[in-house]
mmCIF file of N, CA and C in Angstrom:
data_model
loop_
_atom_site.group_PDB
_atom_site.id
_atom_site.type_symbol
_atom_site.label_atom_id
_atom_site.label_comp_id
_atom_site.label_asym_id
_atom_site.label_seq_id
_atom_site.Cartn_x
_atom_site.Cartn_y
_atom_site.Cartn_z
ATOM 1 N N MET A 1 4.180 -0.749 23.052
ATOM 2 C CA MET A 1 5.211 0.262 22.964
ATOM 3 C C MET A 1 5.905 0.372 24.312
ATOM 4 N N ASN A 2 7.192 0.594 24.278
ATOM 5 C CA ASN A 2 7.977 0.698 25.488
ATOM 6 C C ASN A 2 7.663 2.023 26.188
ATOM 7 N N ASN A 3 7.171 1.946 27.430
ATOM 8 C CA ASN A 3 6.799 3.149 28.175
ATOM 9 C C ASN A 3 8.009 3.958 28.622
ATOM 10 N N ASN A 4 9.197 3.331 28.590
ATOM 11 C CA ASN A 4 10.407 4.035 29.017
ATOM 12 C C ASN A 4 10.907 5.014 27.961
ATOM 13 N N LEU A 5 10.432 4.873 26.746
ATOM 14 C CA LEU A 5 10.866 5.773 25.686
ATOM 15 C C LEU A 5 10.148 7.101 25.796
ATOM 16 N N LYS A 6 10.884 8.162 25.606
ATOM 17 C CA LYS A 6 10.290 9.494 25.670
ATOM 18 C C LYS A 6 9.728 9.861 24.310
ATOM 19 N N LYS A 7 8.605 10.536 24.325
ATOM 20 C CA LYS A 7 8.035 11.066 23.089
ATOM 21 C C LYS A 7 8.858 12.272 22.680
ATOM 22 N N VAL A 8 9.356 12.251 21.461
ATOM 23 C CA VAL A 8 10.163 13.352 20.964
ATOM 24 C C VAL A 8 9.294 14.174 20.028
ATOM 25 N N ARG A 9 9.211 15.449 20.296
ATOM 26 C CA ARG A 9 8.477 16.362 19.426
ATOM 27 C C ARG A 9 9.410 16.810 18.313
ATOM 28 N N SER A 10 8.990 16.568 17.097
ATOM 29 C CA SER A 10 9.802 16.960 15.950
ATOM 30 C C SER A 10 9.368 18.316 15.446
ATOM 31 N N LYS A 11 10.293 18.997 14.821
ATOM 32 C CA LYS A 11 9.964 20.259 14.158
ATOM 33 C C LYS A 11 9.140 19.939 12.920
ATOM 34 N N TRP A 12 8.364 20.896 12.440
ATOM 35 C CA TRP A 12 7.478 20.679 11.302
ATOM 36 C C TRP A 12 8.262 20.249 10.069
ATOM 37 N N TYR A 13 9.470 20.766 9.904
ATOM 38 C CA TYR A 13 10.241 20.470 8.695
ATOM 39 C C TYR A 13 10.891 19.089 8.728
ATOM 40 N N SER A 14 10.854 18.418 9.882
ATOM 41 C CA SER A 14 11.426 17.069 9.929
ATOM 42 C C SER A 14 10.589 16.082 9.118
ATOM 43 N N ASN A 15 9.337 16.427 8.829
ATOM 44 C CA ASN A 15 8.479 15.558 8.021
ATOM 45 C C ASN A 15 8.717 15.734 6.529
ATOM 46 N N LEU A 16 9.561 16.668 6.149
ATOM 47 C CA LEU A 16 9.869 16.862 4.727
ATOM 48 C C LEU A 16 10.506 15.613 4.120
ATOM 49 N N LYS A 17 11.225 14.849 4.925
ATOM 50 C CA LYS A 17 11.854 13.626 4.408
ATOM 51 C C LYS A 17 10.797 12.651 3.886
ATOM 52 N N TYR A 18 9.634 12.616 4.554
ATOM 53 C CA TYR A 18 8.557 11.736 4.108
ATOM 54 C C TYR A 18 7.968 12.231 2.789
ATOM 55 N N MET A 19 7.868 13.536 2.659
ATOM 56 C CA MET A 19 7.371 14.105 1.413
ATOM 57 C C MET A 19 8.341 13.799 0.273
ATOM 58 N N LEU A 20 9.631 13.907 0.540
ATOM 59 C CA LEU A 20 10.630 13.619 -0.494
ATOM 60 C C LEU A 20 10.603 12.141 -0.901
ATOM 61 N N VAL A 21 10.458 11.259 0.070
ATOM 62 C CA VAL A 21 10.357 9.828 -0.243
ATOM 63 C C VAL A 21 9.086 9.560 -1.044
ATOM 64 N N GLY A 22 7.987 10.222 -0.689
ATOM 65 C CA GLY A 22 6.738 10.072 -1.429
ATOM 66 C C GLY A 22 6.867 10.552 -2.863
ATOM 67 N N ILE A 23 7.539 11.667 -3.061
ATOM 68 C CA ILE A 23 7.765 12.178 -4.416
ATOM 69 C C ILE A 23 8.626 11.200 -5.209
ATOM 70 N N LEU A 24 9.689 10.689 -4.583
ATOM 71 C CA LEU A 24 10.550 9.713 -5.248
ATOM 72 C C LEU A 24 9.762 8.453 -5.608
ATOM 73 N N PHE A 25 8.938 7.996 -4.673
ATOM 74 C CA PHE A 25 8.101 6.816 -4.909
ATOM 75 C C PHE A 25 7.155 7.070 -6.086
ATOM 76 N N GLY A 26 6.556 8.239 -6.140
ATOM 77 C CA GLY A 26 5.676 8.600 -7.254
ATOM 78 C C GLY A 26 6.410 8.618 -8.579
ATOM 79 N N ILE A 27 7.627 9.160 -8.594
ATOM 80 C CA ILE A 27 8.429 9.185 -9.825
ATOM 81 C C ILE A 27 8.738 7.767 -10.279
ATOM 82 N N ILE A 28 9.074 6.900 -9.334
ATOM 83 C CA ILE A 28 9.353 5.494 -9.675
ATOM 84 C C ILE A 28 8.098 4.832 -10.235
ATOM 85 N N PHE A 29 6.945 5.105 -9.636
ATOM 86 C CA PHE A 29 5.680 4.562 -10.151
ATOM 87 C C PHE A 29 5.438 5.009 -11.591
ATOM 88 N N VAL A 30 5.669 6.279 -11.863
ATOM 89 C CA VAL A 30 5.424 6.813 -13.209
ATOM 90 C C VAL A 30 6.419 6.219 -14.200
ATOM 91 N N LYS A 31 7.699 6.225 -13.851
ATOM 92 C CA LYS A 31 8.733 5.727 -14.765
ATOM 93 C C LYS A 31 8.601 4.227 -15.036
ATOM 94 N N SER A 32 8.147 3.465 -14.045
ATOM 95 C CA SER A 32 7.987 2.016 -14.239
ATOM 96 C C SER A 32 6.643 1.667 -14.866
ATOM 97 N N GLU A 33 5.831 2.681 -15.134
ATOM 98 C CA GLU A 33 4.509 2.545 -15.752
ATOM 99 C C GLU A 33 3.504 1.796 -14.879
ATOM 100 N N VAL A 34 3.737 1.770 -13.574
ATOM 101 C CA VAL A 34 2.787 1.144 -12.658
ATOM 102 C C VAL A 34 1.475 1.914 -12.650
ATOM 103 N N VAL A 35 1.521 3.206 -12.932
ATOM 104 C CA VAL A 35 0.313 4.028 -12.906
ATOM 105 C C VAL A 35 -0.417 4.034 -14.242
ATOM 106 N N SER A 36 0.099 3.314 -15.209
ATOM 107 C CA SER A 36 -0.507 3.307 -16.538
ATOM 108 C C SER A 36 -1.762 2.437 -16.570
ATOM 109 N N TRP A 37 -2.876 3.045 -16.936
ATOM 110 C CA TRP A 37 -4.120 2.305 -17.064
ATOM 111 C C TRP A 37 -3.953 1.171 -18.078
ATOM 112 N N PHE A 38 -3.202 1.425 -19.137
ATOM 113 C CA PHE A 38 -3.005 0.414 -20.175
ATOM 114 C C PHE A 38 -2.208 -0.776 -19.651
ATOM 115 N N ARG A 39 -1.174 -0.516 -18.817
ATOM 116 C CA ARG A 39 -0.403 -1.609 -18.223
ATOM 117 C C ARG A 39 -1.275 -2.443 -17.278
ATOM 118 N N ILE A 40 -2.138 -1.764 -16.540
ATOM 119 C CA ILE A 40 -3.017 -2.478 -15.614
ATOM 120 C C ILE A 40 -4.009 -3.336 -16.391
ATOM 121 N N GLN A 41 -4.545 -2.806 -17.487
ATOM 122 C CA GLN A 41 -5.459 -3.590 -18.320
ATOM 123 C C GLN A 41 -4.747 -4.776 -18.952
ATOM 124 N N GLU A 42 -3.489 -4.590 -19.381
ATOM 125 C CA GLU A 42 -2.710 -5.718 -19.917
ATOM 126 C C GLU A 42 -2.571 -6.816 -18.866
ATOM 127 N N MET A 43 -2.344 -6.419 -17.630
ATOM 128 C CA MET A 43 -2.186 -7.396 -16.555
ATOM 129 C C MET A 43 -3.466 -8.205 -16.369
ATOM 130 N N PHE A 44 -4.609 -7.510 -16.276
ATOM 131 C CA PHE A 44 -5.863 -8.213 -16.027
ATOM 132 C C PHE A 44 -6.318 -9.038 -17.231
ATOM 133 N N ARG A 45 -5.830 -8.704 -18.412
ATOM 134 C CA ARG A 45 -6.150 -9.498 -19.605
ATOM 135 C C ARG A 45 -5.101 -10.566 -19.890
ATOM 136 N N LEU A 46 -4.134 -10.688 -18.985
ATOM 137 C CA LEU A 46 -3.039 -11.664 -19.119
ATOM 138 C C LEU A 46 -2.278 -11.483 -20.432
ATOM 139 N N GLN A 47 -2.050 -10.236 -20.821
ATOM 140 C CA GLN A 47 -1.365 -9.934 -22.076
ATOM 141 C C GLN A 47 0.090 -9.541 -21.886
ATOM 142 N N SER A 48 0.509 -9.295 -20.649
ATOM 143 C CA SER A 48 1.867 -8.819 -20.413
ATOM 144 C C SER A 48 2.342 -9.256 -19.038
ATOM 145 N N PHE A 49 3.647 -9.502 -18.929
ATOM 146 C CA PHE A 49 4.251 -9.893 -17.663
ATOM 147 C C PHE A 49 4.684 -8.679 -16.842
ATOM 148 N N HIS A 50 4.687 -7.504 -17.431
ATOM 149 C CA HIS A 50 5.241 -6.291 -16.819
ATOM 150 C C HIS A 50 4.777 -6.077 -15.373
ATOM 151 N N MET A 51 3.483 -5.985 -15.157
ATOM 152 C CA MET A 51 2.958 -5.716 -13.814
ATOM 153 C C MET A 51 3.179 -6.901 -12.867
ATOM 154 N N TYR A 52 3.085 -8.123 -13.385
ATOM 155 C CA TYR A 52 3.336 -9.292 -12.543
ATOM 156 C C TYR A 52 4.783 -9.300 -12.063
ATOM 157 N N GLY A 53 5.700 -8.879 -12.930
ATOM 158 C CA GLY A 53 7.106 -8.783 -12.541
ATOM 159 C C GLY A 53 7.322 -7.758 -11.443
ATOM 160 N N ILE A 54 6.675 -6.609 -11.562
ATOM 161 C CA ILE A 54 6.814 -5.561 -10.547
ATOM 162 C C ILE A 54 6.192 -6.007 -9.226
ATOM 163 N N ILE A 55 4.992 -6.558 -9.278
ATOM 164 C CA ILE A 55 4.321 -7.021 -8.060
ATOM 165 C C ILE A 55 5.114 -8.168 -7.431
ATOM 166 N N GLY A 56 5.583 -9.083 -8.259
ATOM 167 C CA GLY A 56 6.381 -10.208 -7.754
ATOM 168 C C GLY A 56 7.666 -9.755 -7.091
ATOM 169 N N SER A 57 8.345 -8.761 -7.673
ATOM 170 C CA SER A 57 9.574 -8.268 -7.045
ATOM 171 C C SER A 57 9.269 -7.564 -5.726
ATOM 172 N N ALA A 58 8.114 -6.898 -5.626
ATOM 173 C CA ALA A 58 7.719 -6.264 -4.364
ATOM 174 C C ALA A 58 7.437 -7.321 -3.299
ATOM 175 N N VAL A 59 6.768 -8.407 -3.681
ATOM 176 C CA VAL A 59 6.481 -9.488 -2.733
ATOM 177 C C VAL A 59 7.787 -10.134 -2.275
ATOM 178 N N LEU A 60 8.690 -10.387 -3.198
ATOM 179 C CA LEU A 60 9.987 -10.985 -2.856
ATOM 180 C C LEU A 60 10.777 -10.066 -1.923
ATOM 181 N N THR A 61 10.777 -8.775 -2.208
ATOM 182 C CA THR A 61 11.463 -7.810 -1.345
ATOM 183 C C THR A 61 10.858 -7.820 0.060
ATOM 184 N N GLY A 62 9.532 -7.873 0.141
ATOM 185 C CA GLY A 62 8.866 -7.935 1.444
ATOM 186 C C GLY A 62 9.220 -9.205 2.203
ATOM 187 N N MET A 63 9.259 -10.331 1.494
ATOM 188 C CA MET A 63 9.590 -11.599 2.139
ATOM 189 C C MET A 63 11.013 -11.576 2.696
ATOM 190 N N ILE A 64 11.936 -11.073 1.903
ATOM 191 C CA ILE A 64 13.334 -10.998 2.349
ATOM 192 C C ILE A 64 13.462 -10.031 3.520
ATOM 193 N N SER A 65 12.753 -8.909 3.457
ATOM 194 C CA SER A 65 12.808 -7.922 4.542
ATOM 195 C C SER A 65 12.290 -8.501 5.852
ATOM 196 N N VAL A 66 11.161 -9.199 5.806
ATOM 197 C CA VAL A 66 10.599 -9.810 7.019
ATOM 198 C C VAL A 66 11.552 -10.877 7.551
ATOM 199 N N TRP A 67 12.152 -11.669 6.662
ATOM 200 C CA TRP A 67 13.102 -12.696 7.085
ATOM 201 C C TRP A 67 14.296 -12.051 7.798
ATOM 202 N N ILE A 68 14.822 -10.961 7.242
ATOM 203 C CA ILE A 68 15.968 -10.265 7.853
ATOM 204 C C ILE A 68 15.574 -9.689 9.216
ATOM 205 N N ILE A 69 14.377 -9.086 9.301
ATOM 206 C CA ILE A 69 13.911 -8.518 10.578
ATOM 207 C C ILE A 69 13.831 -9.610 11.639
ATOM 208 N N LYS A 70 13.283 -10.768 11.279
ATOM 209 C CA LYS A 70 13.147 -11.857 12.244
ATOM 210 C C LYS A 70 14.499 -12.494 12.565
ATOM 211 N N LYS A 71 15.313 -12.735 11.551
ATOM 212 C CA LYS A 71 16.593 -13.435 11.723
ATOM 213 C C LYS A 71 17.559 -12.636 12.597
ATOM 214 N N PHE A 72 17.652 -11.342 12.376
ATOM 215 C CA PHE A 72 18.632 -10.519 13.080
ATOM 216 C C PHE A 72 18.009 -9.662 14.178
ATOM 217 N N ASN A 73 16.740 -9.918 14.493
ATOM 218 C CA ASN A 73 16.038 -9.201 15.551
ATOM 219 C C ASN A 73 16.221 -7.682 15.406
ATOM 220 N N ILE A 74 15.931 -7.189 14.220
ATOM 221 C CA ILE A 74 16.065 -5.769 13.913
ATOM 222 C C ILE A 74 15.095 -4.975 14.790
ATOM 223 N N LYS A 75 15.539 -3.837 15.258
ATOM 224 C CA LYS A 75 14.706 -2.974 16.098
ATOM 225 C C LYS A 75 14.358 -1.696 15.336
ATOM 226 N N THR A 76 13.347 -0.987 15.829
ATOM 227 C CA THR A 76 12.968 0.276 15.202
ATOM 228 C C THR A 76 14.051 1.318 15.460
ATOM 229 N N ILE A 77 13.913 2.451 14.835
ATOM 230 C CA ILE A 77 14.885 3.526 15.013
ATOM 231 C C ILE A 77 14.926 4.010 16.460
ATOM 232 N N HIS A 78 13.834 3.770 17.204
ATOM 233 C CA HIS A 78 13.763 4.164 18.613
ATOM 234 C C HIS A 78 14.137 3.017 19.549
ATOM 235 N N GLY A 79 14.604 1.895 18.998
ATOM 236 C CA GLY A 79 15.059 0.777 19.816
ATOM 237 C C GLY A 79 13.987 -0.198 20.237
ATOM 238 N N GLU A 80 12.768 -0.068 19.719
ATOM 239 C CA GLU A 80 11.677 -0.977 20.076
ATOM 240 C C GLU A 80 11.773 -2.253 19.253
ATOM 241 N N SER A 81 11.354 -3.368 19.840
ATOM 242 C CA SER A 81 11.327 -4.632 19.099
ATOM 243 C C SER A 81 10.216 -4.595 18.059
ATOM 244 N N ILE A 82 10.463 -5.241 16.945
ATOM 245 C CA ILE A 82 9.454 -5.350 15.894
ATOM 246 C C ILE A 82 8.774 -6.701 16.047
ATOM 247 N N SER A 83 7.485 -6.688 16.238
ATOM 248 C CA SER A 83 6.721 -7.910 16.434
ATOM 249 C C SER A 83 5.808 -8.125 15.219
ATOM 250 N N ILE A 84 5.986 -9.249 14.563
ATOM 251 C CA ILE A 84 5.157 -9.597 13.406
ATOM 252 C C ILE A 84 4.287 -10.771 13.817
ATOM 253 N N THR A 85 3.013 -10.501 14.030
ATOM 254 C CA THR A 85 2.110 -11.547 14.506
ATOM 255 C C THR A 85 1.551 -12.335 13.326
ATOM 256 N N PRO A 86 1.382 -13.636 13.504
ATOM 257 C CA PRO A 86 0.796 -14.448 12.431
ATOM 258 C C PRO A 86 -0.647 -14.023 12.163
ATOM 259 N N LYS A 87 -1.028 -14.067 10.921
ATOM 260 C CA LYS A 87 -2.391 -13.679 10.529
ATOM 261 C C LYS A 87 -3.241 -14.923 10.344
ATOM 262 N N GLN A 88 -4.496 -14.826 10.747
ATOM 263 C CA GLN A 88 -5.419 -15.931 10.553
ATOM 264 C C GLN A 88 -6.212 -15.704 9.269
ATOM 265 N N PHE A 89 -6.398 -16.769 8.519
ATOM 266 C CA PHE A 89 -7.181 -16.689 7.289
ATOM 267 C C PHE A 89 -8.660 -16.715 7.627
ATOM 268 N N ASN A 90 -9.451 -15.914 6.883
ATOM 269 C CA ASN A 90 -10.900 -15.989 7.000
ATOM 270 C C ASN A 90 -11.521 -15.658 5.648
ATOM 271 N N LYS A 91 -12.769 -16.044 5.470
ATOM 272 C CA LYS A 91 -13.414 -15.882 4.166
ATOM 273 C C LYS A 91 -13.641 -14.428 3.771
ATOM 274 N N GLY A 92 -13.642 -13.520 4.727
ATOM 275 C CA GLY A 92 -13.778 -12.103 4.415
ATOM 276 C C GLY A 92 -12.629 -11.596 3.559
ATOM 277 N N GLN A 93 -11.452 -12.221 3.695
ATOM 278 C CA GLN A 93 -10.305 -11.830 2.872
ATOM 279 C C GLN A 93 -10.548 -12.150 1.398
ATOM 280 N N ILE A 94 -11.260 -13.226 1.133
ATOM 281 C CA ILE A 94 -11.582 -13.579 -0.253
ATOM 282 C C ILE A 94 -12.530 -12.533 -0.837
ATOM 283 N N TYR A 95 -13.586 -12.212 -0.094
ATOM 284 C CA TYR A 95 -14.535 -11.198 -0.576
ATOM 285 C C TYR A 95 -13.859 -9.846 -0.765
ATOM 286 N N GLY A 96 -13.052 -9.454 0.202
ATOM 287 C CA GLY A 96 -12.349 -8.178 0.106
ATOM 288 C C GLY A 96 -11.372 -8.152 -1.053
ATOM 289 N N GLY A 97 -10.662 -9.254 -1.262
ATOM 290 C CA GLY A 97 -9.712 -9.337 -2.371
ATOM 291 C C GLY A 97 -10.403 -9.270 -3.718
ATOM 292 N N LEU A 98 -11.527 -9.949 -3.842
ATOM 293 C CA LEU A 98 -12.295 -9.892 -5.089
ATOM 294 C C LEU A 98 -12.830 -8.486 -5.352
ATOM 295 N N LEU A 99 -13.362 -7.869 -4.320
ATOM 296 C CA LEU A 99 -13.880 -6.505 -4.459
ATOM 297 C C LEU A 99 -12.756 -5.535 -4.831
ATOM 298 N N PHE A 100 -11.611 -5.683 -4.172
ATOM 299 C CA PHE A 100 -10.447 -4.855 -4.479
ATOM 300 C C PHE A 100 -10.005 -5.073 -5.926
ATOM 301 N N GLY A 101 -9.904 -6.328 -6.334
ATOM 302 C CA GLY A 101 -9.472 -6.651 -7.696
ATOM 303 C C GLY A 101 -10.425 -6.133 -8.755
ATOM 304 N N PHE A 102 -11.720 -6.276 -8.514
ATOM 305 C CA PHE A 102 -12.704 -5.744 -9.471
ATOM 306 C C PHE A 102 -12.584 -4.228 -9.592
ATOM 307 N N GLY A 103 -12.455 -3.563 -8.455
ATOM 308 C CA GLY A 103 -12.297 -2.110 -8.475
ATOM 309 C C GLY A 103 -11.034 -1.690 -9.186
ATOM 310 N N TRP A 104 -9.956 -2.435 -8.979
ATOM 311 C CA TRP A 104 -8.684 -2.154 -9.625
ATOM 312 C C TRP A 104 -8.810 -2.324 -11.134
ATOM 313 N N ALA A 105 -9.463 -3.408 -11.546
ATOM 314 C CA ALA A 105 -9.620 -3.672 -12.984
ATOM 315 C C ALA A 105 -10.501 -2.625 -13.660
ATOM 316 N N VAL A 106 -11.572 -2.217 -12.991
ATOM 317 C CA VAL A 106 -12.504 -1.260 -13.592
ATOM 318 C C VAL A 106 -11.900 0.140 -13.673
ATOM 319 N N THR A 107 -11.258 0.565 -12.576
ATOM 320 C CA THR A 107 -10.753 1.938 -12.539
ATOM 321 C C THR A 107 -9.343 2.080 -13.090
ATOM 322 N N GLY A 108 -8.587 0.982 -13.128
ATOM 323 C CA GLY A 108 -7.195 1.065 -13.566
ATOM 324 C C GLY A 108 -6.313 1.694 -12.510
ATOM 325 N N ALA A 109 -6.732 1.613 -11.259
ATOM 326 C CA ALA A 109 -5.963 2.224 -10.179
ATOM 327 C C ALA A 109 -6.129 1.444 -8.889
ATOM 328 N N CYS A 110 -5.021 1.221 -8.202
ATOM 329 C CA CYS A 110 -5.087 0.698 -6.842
ATOM 330 C C CYS A 110 -4.634 1.829 -5.918
ATOM 331 N N PRO A 111 -4.836 1.696 -4.616
ATOM 332 C CA PRO A 111 -4.569 2.828 -3.733
ATOM 333 C C PRO A 111 -3.155 3.389 -3.797
ATOM 334 N N GLY A 112 -2.156 2.557 -4.034
ATOM 335 C CA GLY A 112 -0.777 3.036 -4.054
ATOM 336 C C GLY A 112 -0.521 4.162 -5.047
ATOM 337 N N PRO A 113 -0.801 3.942 -6.314
ATOM 338 C CA PRO A 113 -0.473 4.974 -7.302
ATOM 339 C C PRO A 113 -1.547 6.029 -7.551
ATOM 340 N N LEU A 114 -2.602 6.061 -6.767
ATOM 341 C CA LEU A 114 -3.649 7.064 -7.003
ATOM 342 C C LEU A 114 -3.089 8.482 -7.061
ATOM 343 N N PHE A 115 -2.272 8.824 -6.090
ATOM 344 C CA PHE A 115 -1.756 10.193 -6.033
ATOM 345 C C PHE A 115 -0.774 10.464 -7.176
ATOM 346 N N ALA A 116 0.004 9.443 -7.551
ATOM 347 C CA ALA A 116 0.916 9.613 -8.685
ATOM 348 C C ALA A 116 0.127 9.820 -9.976
ATOM 349 N N GLN A 117 -0.985 9.101 -10.124
ATOM 350 C CA GLN A 117 -1.819 9.291 -11.307
ATOM 351 C C GLN A 117 -2.399 10.701 -11.335
ATOM 352 N N ILE A 118 -2.872 11.176 -10.209
ATOM 353 C CA ILE A 118 -3.395 12.543 -10.150
ATOM 354 C C ILE A 118 -2.282 13.529 -10.452
ATOM 355 N N GLY A 119 -1.084 13.259 -9.927
ATOM 356 C CA GLY A 119 0.061 14.129 -10.164
ATOM 357 C C GLY A 119 0.495 14.190 -11.614
ATOM 358 N N THR A 120 0.222 13.134 -12.381
ATOM 359 C CA THR A 120 0.574 13.145 -13.803
ATOM 360 C C THR A 120 -0.482 13.844 -14.646
ATOM 361 N N GLY A 121 -1.555 14.291 -14.014
ATOM 362 C CA GLY A 121 -2.584 15.031 -14.745
ATOM 363 C C GLY A 121 -3.831 14.239 -15.064
ATOM 364 N N VAL A 122 -3.896 13.001 -14.623
ATOM 365 C CA VAL A 122 -5.088 12.179 -14.849
ATOM 366 C C VAL A 122 -6.078 12.516 -13.741
ATOM 367 N N THR A 123 -6.699 13.666 -13.868
ATOM 368 C CA THR A 123 -7.530 14.178 -12.781
ATOM 369 C C THR A 123 -8.813 13.403 -12.573
ATOM 370 N N VAL A 124 -9.235 12.611 -13.544
ATOM 371 C CA VAL A 124 -10.441 11.800 -13.361
ATOM 372 C C VAL A 124 -10.244 10.802 -12.225
ATOM 373 N N ILE A 125 -8.999 10.500 -11.872
ATOM 374 C CA ILE A 125 -8.710 9.568 -10.786
ATOM 375 C C ILE A 125 -9.135 10.150 -9.437
ATOM 376 N N ILE A 126 -9.389 11.442 -9.378
ATOM 377 C CA ILE A 126 -9.913 12.043 -8.141
ATOM 378 C C ILE A 126 -11.231 11.358 -7.763
ATOM 379 N N VAL A 127 -12.024 10.986 -8.762
ATOM 380 C CA VAL A 127 -13.276 10.255 -8.500
ATOM 381 C C VAL A 127 -12.959 8.917 -7.839
ATOM 382 N N THR A 128 -11.924 8.226 -8.318
ATOM 383 C CA THR A 128 -11.514 6.951 -7.731
ATOM 384 C C THR A 128 -11.023 7.158 -6.307
ATOM 385 N N LEU A 129 -10.249 8.210 -6.083
ATOM 386 C CA LEU A 129 -9.747 8.510 -4.748
ATOM 387 C C LEU A 129 -10.900 8.776 -3.780
ATOM 388 N N LEU A 130 -11.844 9.596 -4.191
ATOM 389 C CA LEU A 130 -13.000 9.884 -3.337
ATOM 390 C C LEU A 130 -13.829 8.630 -3.088
ATOM 391 N N SER A 131 -13.926 7.768 -4.107
ATOM 392 C CA SER A 131 -14.655 6.505 -3.943
ATOM 393 C C SER A 131 -13.942 5.586 -2.958
ATOM 394 N N ALA A 132 -12.615 5.557 -3.020
ATOM 395 C CA ALA A 132 -11.846 4.735 -2.076
ATOM 396 C C ALA A 132 -12.032 5.243 -0.648
ATOM 397 N N ILE A 133 -12.027 6.544 -0.482
ATOM 398 C CA ILE A 133 -12.244 7.122 0.845
ATOM 399 C C ILE A 133 -13.651 6.797 1.340
ATOM 400 N N ALA A 134 -14.635 6.930 0.461
ATOM 401 C CA ALA A 134 -16.020 6.609 0.831
ATOM 402 C C ALA A 134 -16.154 5.121 1.176
ATOM 403 N N GLY A 135 -15.507 4.260 0.395
ATOM 404 C CA GLY A 135 -15.551 2.826 0.671
ATOM 405 C C GLY A 135 -14.928 2.477 2.009
ATOM 406 N N THR A 136 -13.831 3.136 2.341
ATOM 407 C CA THR A 136 -13.193 2.921 3.636
ATOM 408 C C THR A 136 -14.106 3.377 4.765
ATOM 409 N N TRP A 137 -14.778 4.488 4.569
ATOM 410 C CA TRP A 137 -15.698 5.012 5.572
ATOM 411 C C TRP A 137 -16.874 4.048 5.776
ATOM 412 N N VAL A 138 -17.441 3.552 4.666
ATOM 413 C CA VAL A 138 -18.559 2.606 4.753
ATOM 414 C C VAL A 138 -18.102 1.324 5.443
ATOM 415 N N TYR A 139 -16.912 0.848 5.102
ATOM 416 C CA TYR A 139 -16.387 -0.356 5.753
ATOM 417 C C TYR A 139 -16.307 -0.146 7.268
ATOM 418 N N GLY A 140 -15.840 1.019 7.685
ATOM 419 C CA GLY A 140 -15.767 1.322 9.107
ATOM 420 C C GLY A 140 -17.134 1.274 9.775
ATOM 421 N N LEU A 141 -18.167 1.698 9.050
ATOM 422 C CA LEU A 141 -19.522 1.684 9.607
ATOM 423 C C LEU A 141 -20.082 0.272 9.758
ATOM 424 N N ILE A 142 -19.809 -0.588 8.777
ATOM 425 C CA ILE A 142 -20.446 -1.920 8.781
ATOM 426 C C ILE A 142 -19.478 -3.043 9.153
ATOM 427 N N ARG A 143 -18.273 -2.712 9.572
ATOM 428 C CA ARG A 143 -17.247 -3.715 9.870
ATOM 429 C C ARG A 143 -17.727 -4.788 10.833
ATOM 430 N N SER A 144 -18.439 -4.407 11.859
ATOM 431 C CA SER A 144 -18.857 -5.373 12.881
ATOM 432 C C SER A 144 -19.858 -6.398 12.336
ATOM 433 N N ARG A 145 -20.521 -6.105 11.226
ATOM 434 C CA ARG A 145 -21.491 -7.035 10.645
ATOM 435 C C ARG A 145 -20.934 -7.863 9.490
ATOM 436 N N LEU A 146 -19.641 -7.690 9.177
ATOM 437 C CA LEU A 146 -19.027 -8.419 8.066
ATOM 438 C C LEU A 146 -18.358 -9.687 8.567
ATOM 439 N N PRO A 147 -18.180 -10.674 7.660
ATOM 440 C CA PRO A 147 -17.535 -11.936 8.085
ATOM 441 C C PRO A 147 -16.027 -11.748 8.270
ATOM 442 N N HIS A 148 -15.607 -11.706 9.509
ATOM 443 C CA HIS A 148 -14.184 -11.585 9.810
ATOM 444 C C HIS A 148 -13.706 -12.841 10.487
#
């Protein structure tokens, strides 16, 4: 981070924009049926293209965004350079991906739409949310002993 930049203290209400974007994101999740347990089960059973189309469009959007950031040397809102470091592959990513996928298939929820699912009244997802938090906590405890 650039040490020449001053830390700006924002008023409490300046964070409302993030809440509004989160609400909009949740509405989009609900309307596109990304939070639907049935749509997620269709995806894992290879019965529908719906979720693959949504995930694929998100990946494509991310790829184009990263290309634009690199091509035009886009800076943050505070004028800092954006640095995207190359990632190294390791076998822990395979284990983590499998564990994530199994959890997603069993619960019908990935971390993104958890709050939208709870917001739609599917309160049983609170168990999934608490489990995700517990899993993150356990990972933090044993991270140094895992294959990275």
